[in-house]
Short mmCIF file of C-alpha atoms in Angstrom, two decimals:
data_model
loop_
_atom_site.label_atom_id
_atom_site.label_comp_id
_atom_site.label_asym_id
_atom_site.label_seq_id
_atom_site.Cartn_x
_atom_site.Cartn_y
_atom_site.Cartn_z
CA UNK A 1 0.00 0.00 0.00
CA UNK A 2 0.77 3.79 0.10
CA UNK A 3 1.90 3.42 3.39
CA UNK A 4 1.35 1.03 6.55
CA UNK A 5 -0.03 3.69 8.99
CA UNK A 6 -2.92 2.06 9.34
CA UNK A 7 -1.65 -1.46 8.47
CA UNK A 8 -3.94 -4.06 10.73
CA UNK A 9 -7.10 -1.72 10.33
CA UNK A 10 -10.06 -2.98 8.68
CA UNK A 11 -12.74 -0.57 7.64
CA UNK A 12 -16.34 -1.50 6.26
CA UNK A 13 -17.45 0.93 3.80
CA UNK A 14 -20.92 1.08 2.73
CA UNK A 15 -21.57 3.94 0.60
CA UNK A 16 -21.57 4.75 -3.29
CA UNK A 17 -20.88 7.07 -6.17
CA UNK A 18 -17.83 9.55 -4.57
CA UNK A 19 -17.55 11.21 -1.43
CA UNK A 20 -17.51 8.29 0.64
CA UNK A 21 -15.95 5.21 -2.25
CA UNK A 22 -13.16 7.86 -2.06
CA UNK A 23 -12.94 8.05 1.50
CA UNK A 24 -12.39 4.17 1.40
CA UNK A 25 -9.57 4.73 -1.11
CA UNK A 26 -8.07 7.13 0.78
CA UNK A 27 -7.66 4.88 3.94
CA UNK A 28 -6.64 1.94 1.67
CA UNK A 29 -3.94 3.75 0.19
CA UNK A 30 -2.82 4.71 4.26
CA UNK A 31 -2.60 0.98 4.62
CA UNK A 32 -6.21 -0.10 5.71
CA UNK A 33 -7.88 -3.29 4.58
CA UNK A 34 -11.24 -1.57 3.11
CA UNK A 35 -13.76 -3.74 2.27
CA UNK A 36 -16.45 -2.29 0.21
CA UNK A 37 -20.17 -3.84 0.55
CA UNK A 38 -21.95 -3.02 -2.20
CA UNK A 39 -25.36 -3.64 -3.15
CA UNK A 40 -26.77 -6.35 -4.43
CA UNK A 41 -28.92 -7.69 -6.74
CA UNK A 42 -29.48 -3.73 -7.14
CA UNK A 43 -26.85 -2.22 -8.88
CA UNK A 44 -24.86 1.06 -7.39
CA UNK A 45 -25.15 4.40 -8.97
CA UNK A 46 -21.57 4.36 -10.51
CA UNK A 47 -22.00 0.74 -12.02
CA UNK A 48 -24.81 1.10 -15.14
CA UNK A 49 -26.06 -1.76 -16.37
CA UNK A 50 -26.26 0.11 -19.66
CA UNK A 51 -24.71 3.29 -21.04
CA UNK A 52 -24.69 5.51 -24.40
CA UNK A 53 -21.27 5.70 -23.62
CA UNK A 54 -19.58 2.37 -21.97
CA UNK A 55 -15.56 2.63 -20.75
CA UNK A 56 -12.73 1.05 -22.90
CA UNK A 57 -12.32 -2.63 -22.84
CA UNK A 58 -14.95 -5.23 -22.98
CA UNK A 59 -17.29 -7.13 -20.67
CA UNK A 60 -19.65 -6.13 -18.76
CA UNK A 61 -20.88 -2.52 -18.85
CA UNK A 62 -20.82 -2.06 -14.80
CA UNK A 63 -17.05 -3.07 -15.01
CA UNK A 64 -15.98 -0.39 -16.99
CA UNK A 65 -17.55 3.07 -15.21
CA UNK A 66 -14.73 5.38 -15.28
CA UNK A 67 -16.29 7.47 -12.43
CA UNK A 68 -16.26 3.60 -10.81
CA UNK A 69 -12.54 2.86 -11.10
CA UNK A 70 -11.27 6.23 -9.89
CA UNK A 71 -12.95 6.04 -6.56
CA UNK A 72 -12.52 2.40 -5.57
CA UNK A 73 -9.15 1.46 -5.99
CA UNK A 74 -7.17 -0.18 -2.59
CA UNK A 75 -10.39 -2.35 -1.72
CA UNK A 76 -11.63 -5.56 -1.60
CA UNK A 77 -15.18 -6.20 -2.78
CA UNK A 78 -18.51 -8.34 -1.28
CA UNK A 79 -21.99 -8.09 -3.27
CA UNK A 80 -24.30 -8.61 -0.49
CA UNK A 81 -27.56 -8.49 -0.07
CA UNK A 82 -28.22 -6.58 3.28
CA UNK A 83 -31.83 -6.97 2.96
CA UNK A 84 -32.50 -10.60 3.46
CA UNK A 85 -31.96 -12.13 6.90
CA UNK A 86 -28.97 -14.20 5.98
CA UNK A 87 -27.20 -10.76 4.29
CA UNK A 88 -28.05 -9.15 7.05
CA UNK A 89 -26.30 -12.14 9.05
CA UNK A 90 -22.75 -11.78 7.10
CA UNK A 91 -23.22 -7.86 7.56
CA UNK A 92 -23.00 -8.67 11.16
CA UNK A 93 -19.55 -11.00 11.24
CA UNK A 94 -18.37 -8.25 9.01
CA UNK A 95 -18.95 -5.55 11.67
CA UNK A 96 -17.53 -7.83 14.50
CA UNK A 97 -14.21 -7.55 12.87
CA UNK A 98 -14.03 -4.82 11.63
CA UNK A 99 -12.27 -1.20 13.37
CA UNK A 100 -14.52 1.40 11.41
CA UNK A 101 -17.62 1.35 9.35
CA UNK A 102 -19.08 4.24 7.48
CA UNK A 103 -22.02 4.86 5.76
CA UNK A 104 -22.92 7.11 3.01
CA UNK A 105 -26.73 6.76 2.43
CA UNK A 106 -29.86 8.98 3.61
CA UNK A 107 -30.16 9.67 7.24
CA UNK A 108 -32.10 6.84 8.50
CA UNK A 109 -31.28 4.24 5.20
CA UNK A 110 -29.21 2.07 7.51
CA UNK A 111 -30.91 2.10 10.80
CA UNK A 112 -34.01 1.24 9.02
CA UNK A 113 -31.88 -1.95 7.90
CA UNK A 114 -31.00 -3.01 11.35
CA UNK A 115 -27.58 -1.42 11.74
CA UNK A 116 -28.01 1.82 13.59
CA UNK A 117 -25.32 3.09 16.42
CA UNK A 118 -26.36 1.70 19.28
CA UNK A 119 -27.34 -2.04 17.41
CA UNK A 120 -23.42 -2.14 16.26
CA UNK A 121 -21.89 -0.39 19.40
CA UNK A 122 -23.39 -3.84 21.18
CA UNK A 123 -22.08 -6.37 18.24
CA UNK A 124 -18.43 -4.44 18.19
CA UNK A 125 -18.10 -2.09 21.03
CA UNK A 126 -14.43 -0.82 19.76
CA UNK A 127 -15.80 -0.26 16.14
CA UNK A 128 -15.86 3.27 14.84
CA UNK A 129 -19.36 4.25 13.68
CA UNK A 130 -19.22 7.25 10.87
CA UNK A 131 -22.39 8.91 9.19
CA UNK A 132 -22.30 10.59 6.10
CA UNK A 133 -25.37 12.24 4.74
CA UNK A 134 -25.78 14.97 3.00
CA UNK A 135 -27.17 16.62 5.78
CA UNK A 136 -26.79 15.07 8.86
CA UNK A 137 -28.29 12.39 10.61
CA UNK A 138 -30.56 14.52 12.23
CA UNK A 139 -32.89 17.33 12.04
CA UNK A 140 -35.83 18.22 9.81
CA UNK A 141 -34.18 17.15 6.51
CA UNK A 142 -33.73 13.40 7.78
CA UNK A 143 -34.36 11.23 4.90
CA UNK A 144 -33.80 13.44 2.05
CA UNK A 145 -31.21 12.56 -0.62
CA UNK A 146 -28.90 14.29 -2.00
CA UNK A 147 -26.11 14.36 -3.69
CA UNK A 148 -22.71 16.62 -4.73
CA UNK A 149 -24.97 18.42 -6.82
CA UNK A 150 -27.46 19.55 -4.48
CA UNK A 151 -24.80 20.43 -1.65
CA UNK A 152 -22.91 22.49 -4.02
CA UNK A 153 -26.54 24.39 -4.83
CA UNK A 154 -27.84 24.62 -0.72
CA UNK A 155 -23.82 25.49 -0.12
CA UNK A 156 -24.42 28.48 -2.15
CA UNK A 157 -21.47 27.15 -4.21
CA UNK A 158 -23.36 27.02 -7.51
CA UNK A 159 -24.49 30.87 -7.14
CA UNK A 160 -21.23 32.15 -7.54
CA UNK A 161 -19.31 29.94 -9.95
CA UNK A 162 -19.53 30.42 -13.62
CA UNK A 163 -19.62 33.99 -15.55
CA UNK A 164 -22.19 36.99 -14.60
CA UNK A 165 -22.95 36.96 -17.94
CA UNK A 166 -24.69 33.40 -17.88
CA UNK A 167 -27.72 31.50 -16.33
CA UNK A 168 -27.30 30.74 -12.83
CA UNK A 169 -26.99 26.63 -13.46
CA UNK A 170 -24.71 26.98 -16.45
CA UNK A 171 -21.88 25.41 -14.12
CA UNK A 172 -19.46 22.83 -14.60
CA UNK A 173 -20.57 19.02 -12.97
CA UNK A 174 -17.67 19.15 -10.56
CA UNK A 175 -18.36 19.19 -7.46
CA UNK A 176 -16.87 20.54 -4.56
CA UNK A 177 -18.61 18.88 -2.23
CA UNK A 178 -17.39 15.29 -3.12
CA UNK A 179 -13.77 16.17 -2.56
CA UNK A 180 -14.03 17.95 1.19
CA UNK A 181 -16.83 14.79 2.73
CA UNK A 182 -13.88 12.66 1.75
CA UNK A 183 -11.14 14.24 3.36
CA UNK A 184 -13.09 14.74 6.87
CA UNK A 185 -14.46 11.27 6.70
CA UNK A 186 -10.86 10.17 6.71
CA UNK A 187 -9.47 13.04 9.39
CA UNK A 188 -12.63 11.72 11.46
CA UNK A 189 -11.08 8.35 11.67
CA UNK A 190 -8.04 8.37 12.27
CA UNK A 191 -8.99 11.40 15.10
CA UNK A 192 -11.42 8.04 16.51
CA UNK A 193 -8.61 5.77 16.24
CA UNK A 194 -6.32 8.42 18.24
CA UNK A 195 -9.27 8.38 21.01
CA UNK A 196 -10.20 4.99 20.88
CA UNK A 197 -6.34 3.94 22.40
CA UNK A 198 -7.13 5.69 25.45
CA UNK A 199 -10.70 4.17 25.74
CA UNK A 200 -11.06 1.58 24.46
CA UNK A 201 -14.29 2.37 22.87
CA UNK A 202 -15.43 3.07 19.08
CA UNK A 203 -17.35 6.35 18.18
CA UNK A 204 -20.15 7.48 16.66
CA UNK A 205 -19.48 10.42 14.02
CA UNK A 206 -21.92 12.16 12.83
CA UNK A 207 -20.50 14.28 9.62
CA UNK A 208 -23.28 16.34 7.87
CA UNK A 209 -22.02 17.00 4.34
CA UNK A 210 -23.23 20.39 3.54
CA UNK A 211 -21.33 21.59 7.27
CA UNK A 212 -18.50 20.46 5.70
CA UNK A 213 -19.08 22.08 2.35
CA UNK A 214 -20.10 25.69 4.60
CA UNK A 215 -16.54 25.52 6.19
CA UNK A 216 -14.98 26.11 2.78
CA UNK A 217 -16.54 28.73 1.52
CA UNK A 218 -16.29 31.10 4.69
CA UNK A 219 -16.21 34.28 2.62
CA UNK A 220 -19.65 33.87 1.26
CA UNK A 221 -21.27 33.68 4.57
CA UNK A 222 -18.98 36.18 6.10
CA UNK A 223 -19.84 38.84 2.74
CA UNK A 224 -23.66 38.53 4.05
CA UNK A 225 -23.39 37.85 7.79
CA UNK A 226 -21.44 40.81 8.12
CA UNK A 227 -21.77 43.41 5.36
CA UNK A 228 -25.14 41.74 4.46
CA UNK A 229 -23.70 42.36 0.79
CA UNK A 230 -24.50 39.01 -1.44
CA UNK A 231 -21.45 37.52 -3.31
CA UNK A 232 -20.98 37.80 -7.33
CA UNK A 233 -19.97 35.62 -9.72
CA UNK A 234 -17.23 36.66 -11.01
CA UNK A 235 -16.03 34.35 -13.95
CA UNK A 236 -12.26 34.37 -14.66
CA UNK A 237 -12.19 38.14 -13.21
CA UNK A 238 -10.96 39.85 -9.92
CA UNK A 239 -12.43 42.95 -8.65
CA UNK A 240 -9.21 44.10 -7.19
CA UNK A 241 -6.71 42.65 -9.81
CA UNK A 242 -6.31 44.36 -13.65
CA UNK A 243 -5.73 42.43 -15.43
CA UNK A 244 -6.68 38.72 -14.56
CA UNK A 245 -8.59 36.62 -16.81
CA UNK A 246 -9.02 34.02 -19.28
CA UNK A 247 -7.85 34.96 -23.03
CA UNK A 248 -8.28 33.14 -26.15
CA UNK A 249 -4.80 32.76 -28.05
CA UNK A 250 -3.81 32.46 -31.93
CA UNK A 251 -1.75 29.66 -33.78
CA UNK A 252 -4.32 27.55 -34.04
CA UNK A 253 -4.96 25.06 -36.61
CA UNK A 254 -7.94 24.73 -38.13
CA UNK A 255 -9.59 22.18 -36.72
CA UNK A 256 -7.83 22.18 -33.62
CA UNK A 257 -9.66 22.64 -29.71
CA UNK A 258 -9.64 25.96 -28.53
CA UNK A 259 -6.32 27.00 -26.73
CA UNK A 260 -6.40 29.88 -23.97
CA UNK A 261 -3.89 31.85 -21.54
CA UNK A 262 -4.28 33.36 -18.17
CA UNK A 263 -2.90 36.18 -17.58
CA UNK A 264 -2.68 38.55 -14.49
CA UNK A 265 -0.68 41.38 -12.73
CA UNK A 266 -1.35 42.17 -9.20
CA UNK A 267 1.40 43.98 -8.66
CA UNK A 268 3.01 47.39 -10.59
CA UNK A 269 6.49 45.40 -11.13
CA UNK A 270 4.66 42.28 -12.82
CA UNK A 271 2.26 44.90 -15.27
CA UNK A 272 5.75 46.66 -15.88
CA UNK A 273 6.95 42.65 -16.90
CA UNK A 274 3.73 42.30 -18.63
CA UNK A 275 3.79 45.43 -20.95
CA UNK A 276 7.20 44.55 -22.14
CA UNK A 277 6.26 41.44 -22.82
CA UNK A 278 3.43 43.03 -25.05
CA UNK A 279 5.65 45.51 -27.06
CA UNK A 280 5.09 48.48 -24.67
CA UNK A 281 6.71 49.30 -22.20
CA UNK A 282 5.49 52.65 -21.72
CA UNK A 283 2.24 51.66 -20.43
CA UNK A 284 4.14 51.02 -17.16
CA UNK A 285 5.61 53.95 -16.97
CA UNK A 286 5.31 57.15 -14.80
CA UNK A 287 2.08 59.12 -15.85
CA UNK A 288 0.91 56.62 -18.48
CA UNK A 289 -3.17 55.98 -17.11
CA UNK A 290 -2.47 52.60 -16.88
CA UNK A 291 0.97 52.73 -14.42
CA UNK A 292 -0.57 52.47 -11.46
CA UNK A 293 -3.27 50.02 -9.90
CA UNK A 294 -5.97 52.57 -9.18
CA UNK A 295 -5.80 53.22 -13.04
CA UNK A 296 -5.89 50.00 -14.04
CA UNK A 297 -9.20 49.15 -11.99
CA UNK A 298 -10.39 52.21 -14.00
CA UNK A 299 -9.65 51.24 -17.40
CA UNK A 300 -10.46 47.80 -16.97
CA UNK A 301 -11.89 47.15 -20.16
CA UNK A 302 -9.88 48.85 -22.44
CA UNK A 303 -6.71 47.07 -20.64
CA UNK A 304 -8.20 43.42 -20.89
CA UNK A 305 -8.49 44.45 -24.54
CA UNK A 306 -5.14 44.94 -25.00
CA UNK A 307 -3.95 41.90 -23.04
CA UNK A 308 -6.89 40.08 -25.36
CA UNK A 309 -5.10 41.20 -28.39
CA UNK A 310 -2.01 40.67 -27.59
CA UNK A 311 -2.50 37.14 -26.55
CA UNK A 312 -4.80 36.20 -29.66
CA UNK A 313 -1.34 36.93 -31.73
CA UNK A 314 0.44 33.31 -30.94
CA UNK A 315 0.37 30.17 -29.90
CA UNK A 316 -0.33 30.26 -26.04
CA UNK A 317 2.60 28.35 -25.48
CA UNK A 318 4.63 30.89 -27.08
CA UNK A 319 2.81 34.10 -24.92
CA UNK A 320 3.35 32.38 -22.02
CA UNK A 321 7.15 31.55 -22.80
CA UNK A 322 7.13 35.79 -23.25
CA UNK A 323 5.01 36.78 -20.43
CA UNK A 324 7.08 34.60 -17.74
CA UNK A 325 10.11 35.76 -18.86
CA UNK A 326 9.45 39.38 -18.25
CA UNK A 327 8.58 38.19 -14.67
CA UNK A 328 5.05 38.36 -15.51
CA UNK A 329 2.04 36.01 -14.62
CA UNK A 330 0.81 33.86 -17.28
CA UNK A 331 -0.20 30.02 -18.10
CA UNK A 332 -1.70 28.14 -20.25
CA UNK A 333 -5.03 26.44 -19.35
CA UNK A 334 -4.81 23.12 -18.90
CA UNK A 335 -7.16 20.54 -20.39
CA UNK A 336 -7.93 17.18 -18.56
CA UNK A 337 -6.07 15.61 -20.94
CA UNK A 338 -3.15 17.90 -20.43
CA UNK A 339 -2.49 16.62 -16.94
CA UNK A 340 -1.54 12.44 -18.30
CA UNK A 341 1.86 15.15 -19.96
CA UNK A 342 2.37 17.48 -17.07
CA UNK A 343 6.14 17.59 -16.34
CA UNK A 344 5.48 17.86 -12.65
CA UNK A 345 3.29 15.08 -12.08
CA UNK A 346 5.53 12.99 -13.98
CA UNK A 347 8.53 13.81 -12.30
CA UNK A 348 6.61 12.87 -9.18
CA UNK A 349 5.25 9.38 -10.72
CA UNK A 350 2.06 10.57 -9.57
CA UNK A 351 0.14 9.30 -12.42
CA UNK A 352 -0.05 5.02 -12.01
CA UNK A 353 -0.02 2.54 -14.70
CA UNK A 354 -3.34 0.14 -13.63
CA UNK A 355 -4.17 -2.91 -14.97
CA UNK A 356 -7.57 -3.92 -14.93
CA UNK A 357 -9.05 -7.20 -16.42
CA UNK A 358 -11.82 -5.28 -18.18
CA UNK A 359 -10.21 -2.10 -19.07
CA UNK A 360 -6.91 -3.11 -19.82
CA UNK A 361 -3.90 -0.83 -19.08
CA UNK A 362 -4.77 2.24 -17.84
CA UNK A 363 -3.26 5.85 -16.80
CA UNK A 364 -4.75 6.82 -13.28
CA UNK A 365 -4.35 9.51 -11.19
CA UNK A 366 -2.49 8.79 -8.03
CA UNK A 367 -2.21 9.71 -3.77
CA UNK A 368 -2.73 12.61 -2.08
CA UNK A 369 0.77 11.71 0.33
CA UNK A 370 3.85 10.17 -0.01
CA UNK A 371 4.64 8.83 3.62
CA UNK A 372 8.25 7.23 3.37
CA UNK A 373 9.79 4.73 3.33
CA UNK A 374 6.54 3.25 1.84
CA UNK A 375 6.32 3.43 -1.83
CA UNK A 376 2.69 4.72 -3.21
CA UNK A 377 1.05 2.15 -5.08
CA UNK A 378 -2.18 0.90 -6.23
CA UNK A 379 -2.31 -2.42 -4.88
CA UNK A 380 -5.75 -3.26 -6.05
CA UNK A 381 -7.76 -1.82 -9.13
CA UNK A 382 -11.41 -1.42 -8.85
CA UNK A 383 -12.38 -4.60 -7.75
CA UNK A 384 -15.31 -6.65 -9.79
CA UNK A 385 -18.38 -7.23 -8.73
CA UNK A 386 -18.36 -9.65 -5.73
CA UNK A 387 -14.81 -10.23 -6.62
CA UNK A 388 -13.57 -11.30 -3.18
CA UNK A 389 -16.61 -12.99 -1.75
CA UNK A 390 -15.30 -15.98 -1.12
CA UNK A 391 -12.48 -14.97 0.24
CA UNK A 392 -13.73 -12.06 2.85
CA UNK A 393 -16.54 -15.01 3.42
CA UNK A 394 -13.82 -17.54 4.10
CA UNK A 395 -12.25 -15.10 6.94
CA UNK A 396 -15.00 -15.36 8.96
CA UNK A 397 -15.28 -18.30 8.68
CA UNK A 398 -17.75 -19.70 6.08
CA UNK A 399 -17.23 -23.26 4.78
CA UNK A 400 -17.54 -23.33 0.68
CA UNK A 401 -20.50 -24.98 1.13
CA UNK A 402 -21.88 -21.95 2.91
CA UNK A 403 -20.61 -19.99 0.54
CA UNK A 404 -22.55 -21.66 -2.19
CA UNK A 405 -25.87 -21.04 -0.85
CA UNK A 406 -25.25 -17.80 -0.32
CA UNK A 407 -24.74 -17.26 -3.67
CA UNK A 408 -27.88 -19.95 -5.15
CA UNK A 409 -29.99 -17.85 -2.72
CA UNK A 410 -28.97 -14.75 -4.22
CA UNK A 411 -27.85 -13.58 -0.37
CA UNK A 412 -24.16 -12.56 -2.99
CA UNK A 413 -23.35 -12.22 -6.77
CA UNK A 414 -20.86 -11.55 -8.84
CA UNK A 415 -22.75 -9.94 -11.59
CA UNK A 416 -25.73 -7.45 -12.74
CA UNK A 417 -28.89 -7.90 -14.54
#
């Protein structure tokens, strides 16, 4: 693994699409022994049964989610059928061995099932017991479902991303929310596991999604709570900074994607580096309108004109080449694809060379830590549906035979549809 910080650790995760499947990676690759439950005979969200657009590879649709594969790697895998008394039975031995479960469904979806705090603080009183809702487990929105996209929207996220000039849902499907549940699902356990060696006991963690969200985006709330002003979108602009945005460059080929430039000056030295760069120097010097920062806030427009024509007159990587080496701020934007040739990342080896038995050979994105001497790795692709039943079965004990009528009773699978 990653590392072997939490080597001996074995965490149940029950949860799909992102925020939480990523918080399982994320304590595989610290050394855990994560072993995802997933659904069955329903299918999760991130495994279609059928798609306009399936992953590379063949086999079975489900296999080959990319969405799937980026947020599962590090685990093991049981289909299991929670629902039925026998599923709910295996559910149980899991939870007796394990040292942290989390859940990612509604507020309510699990104890409804049987499994609520005090139910699995009785079967495993040193497990760690972790909630993660979109808004809590309690409270007058208990039950409703949500997900990234609807945090990002009650987070007030979605109001101020995108361009003024736009409709208010024109915004990218990234969310923020998926990223920060992760990362405090993951600092909530191992701040557990810190407390549990000096009682002995698991917790229960209660982690409401959109709190989360709320904490990173402080300036919003602050903007109303205390000047009771409400926040703007502001595209690729800054109210204080001229100029800073996003310009369209030249050179290219017909045919060819778009390619565009950022380009900014905060300071008076890096405009000075920045009108060199653009064949005038004089507009950075003493008395010129634009010279100082007061005048370039005024002439805001007519400056991002000349930085737009200036940029539109080569190839970006050629105006940024210019720009940065008159000590001015410039880069070119990068497109996902632009990240698999990214000198940095692959000085770091941060992008991984997977192998998957569906997908073949694929470039993945890698850890979020290097924690030495322990080389990052992914251990484990995405696992397959069901891929380890028999053996996470076999560890607790279930003869073969057991096994098989667990799966001729449909109780586990190892397939969809």
């Amino acid at each position: 693994m990653t590392s072997r910080l939490l080597d001996g650790i074995r965490a149940i995760e029950l949860c799909e699409v992102w925020a939480g499947p990523m918080a399982g990676s994320l304590l595989g690759d610290l050394g855990a022994d994560v072993v995802k439950v997933e659904s069955f005979p329903r299918n999760s969200m991130t495994r279609p049964l059928a798609s306009p657009v399936p992953g590379p590879g063949e086999g079975p649709v489900w296999e080959r989610s990319h969405i799937h594969h980026l947020s599962n790697r590090n685990k093991r895998n049981i289909a299991l059928n929670i629902r039925t008394d026998a599923g709910a039975g295996v559910f149980r031995d899991l939870l007796a061995t394990a040292d942290i479960f989390f859940e990612g469904y509604s507020a309510g979806t699990v104890d409804r099932m049987g499994f609520d705090w005090e139910t699995v603080h009785a079967i495993n009183p040193r497990l760690i017991y972790v909630s993660l809702p979109g808004w809590g487990a309690q409270g007058p929105y208990q039950g409703y479902v949500t997900l990234g996209s609807g945090l990002d929207a009650a987070g007030g996220h979605t109001i101020v991303r995108g361009y003024p000039d736009r409709p208010i849902e024109d915004t990218p499907p990234i969310y923020h929310s998926d990223a920060t549940g992760a990362l405090a699902l993951v600092f909530a356990v191992i701040t557990a596991l810190h407390r549990r060696e000096q009682t002995g006991l698991g917790s229960y963690i209660d982690i409401s999604q959109i709190e989360v969200l709320n904490w990173h985006l402080p300036a919003q709330v602050a903007e109303w709570a205390v000047n009771r002003r409400l926040p703007v979108r502001l595209g690729n602009s800054d109210p204080l900074v001229v100029p800073h945005g996003c310009f369209r460059a030249g050179g290219v080929e017909a045919g060819e994607d778009d390619s565009w430039v950022v380009v900014a000056a905060e300071t008076d030295a890096q405009w000075a580096g920045l009108a060199r760069a653009m064949g005038h120097p004089d507009w950075a010097e003493r008395g010129h309108p634009w010279a100082t920062i007061p005048g370039r806030l005024g002439a805001r427009d007519a400056v991002h004109d000349a930085v737009r024509r200036f940029v539109a007159g080569d190839t970006a990587e050629r105006i940024v080449e210019v720009v940065q080496h008159q000590g001015a701020v410039a880069a070119p934007v990068v497109a996902p694809w632009s990240i698999l040739a990214d000198p940095q990342h692959a000085h770091r080896e941060w992008l991984h060379r997977v192998d998957h038995p569906h997908v073949g050979m694929q470039l993945l994105p890698g850890f979020l830590w290097r924690v030495s001497p322990d080389a990052p790795s992914w251990d484990r692709p995405a696992a397959l549906v069901g891929e380890h039943n028999r053996e996470i079965l076999g560890s607790l004990g279930y003869s073969a035979e057991a096994v098989a009528r667990l799966q001729a009773d449909g109780v586990i699978g190892d397939r969809y549809g």
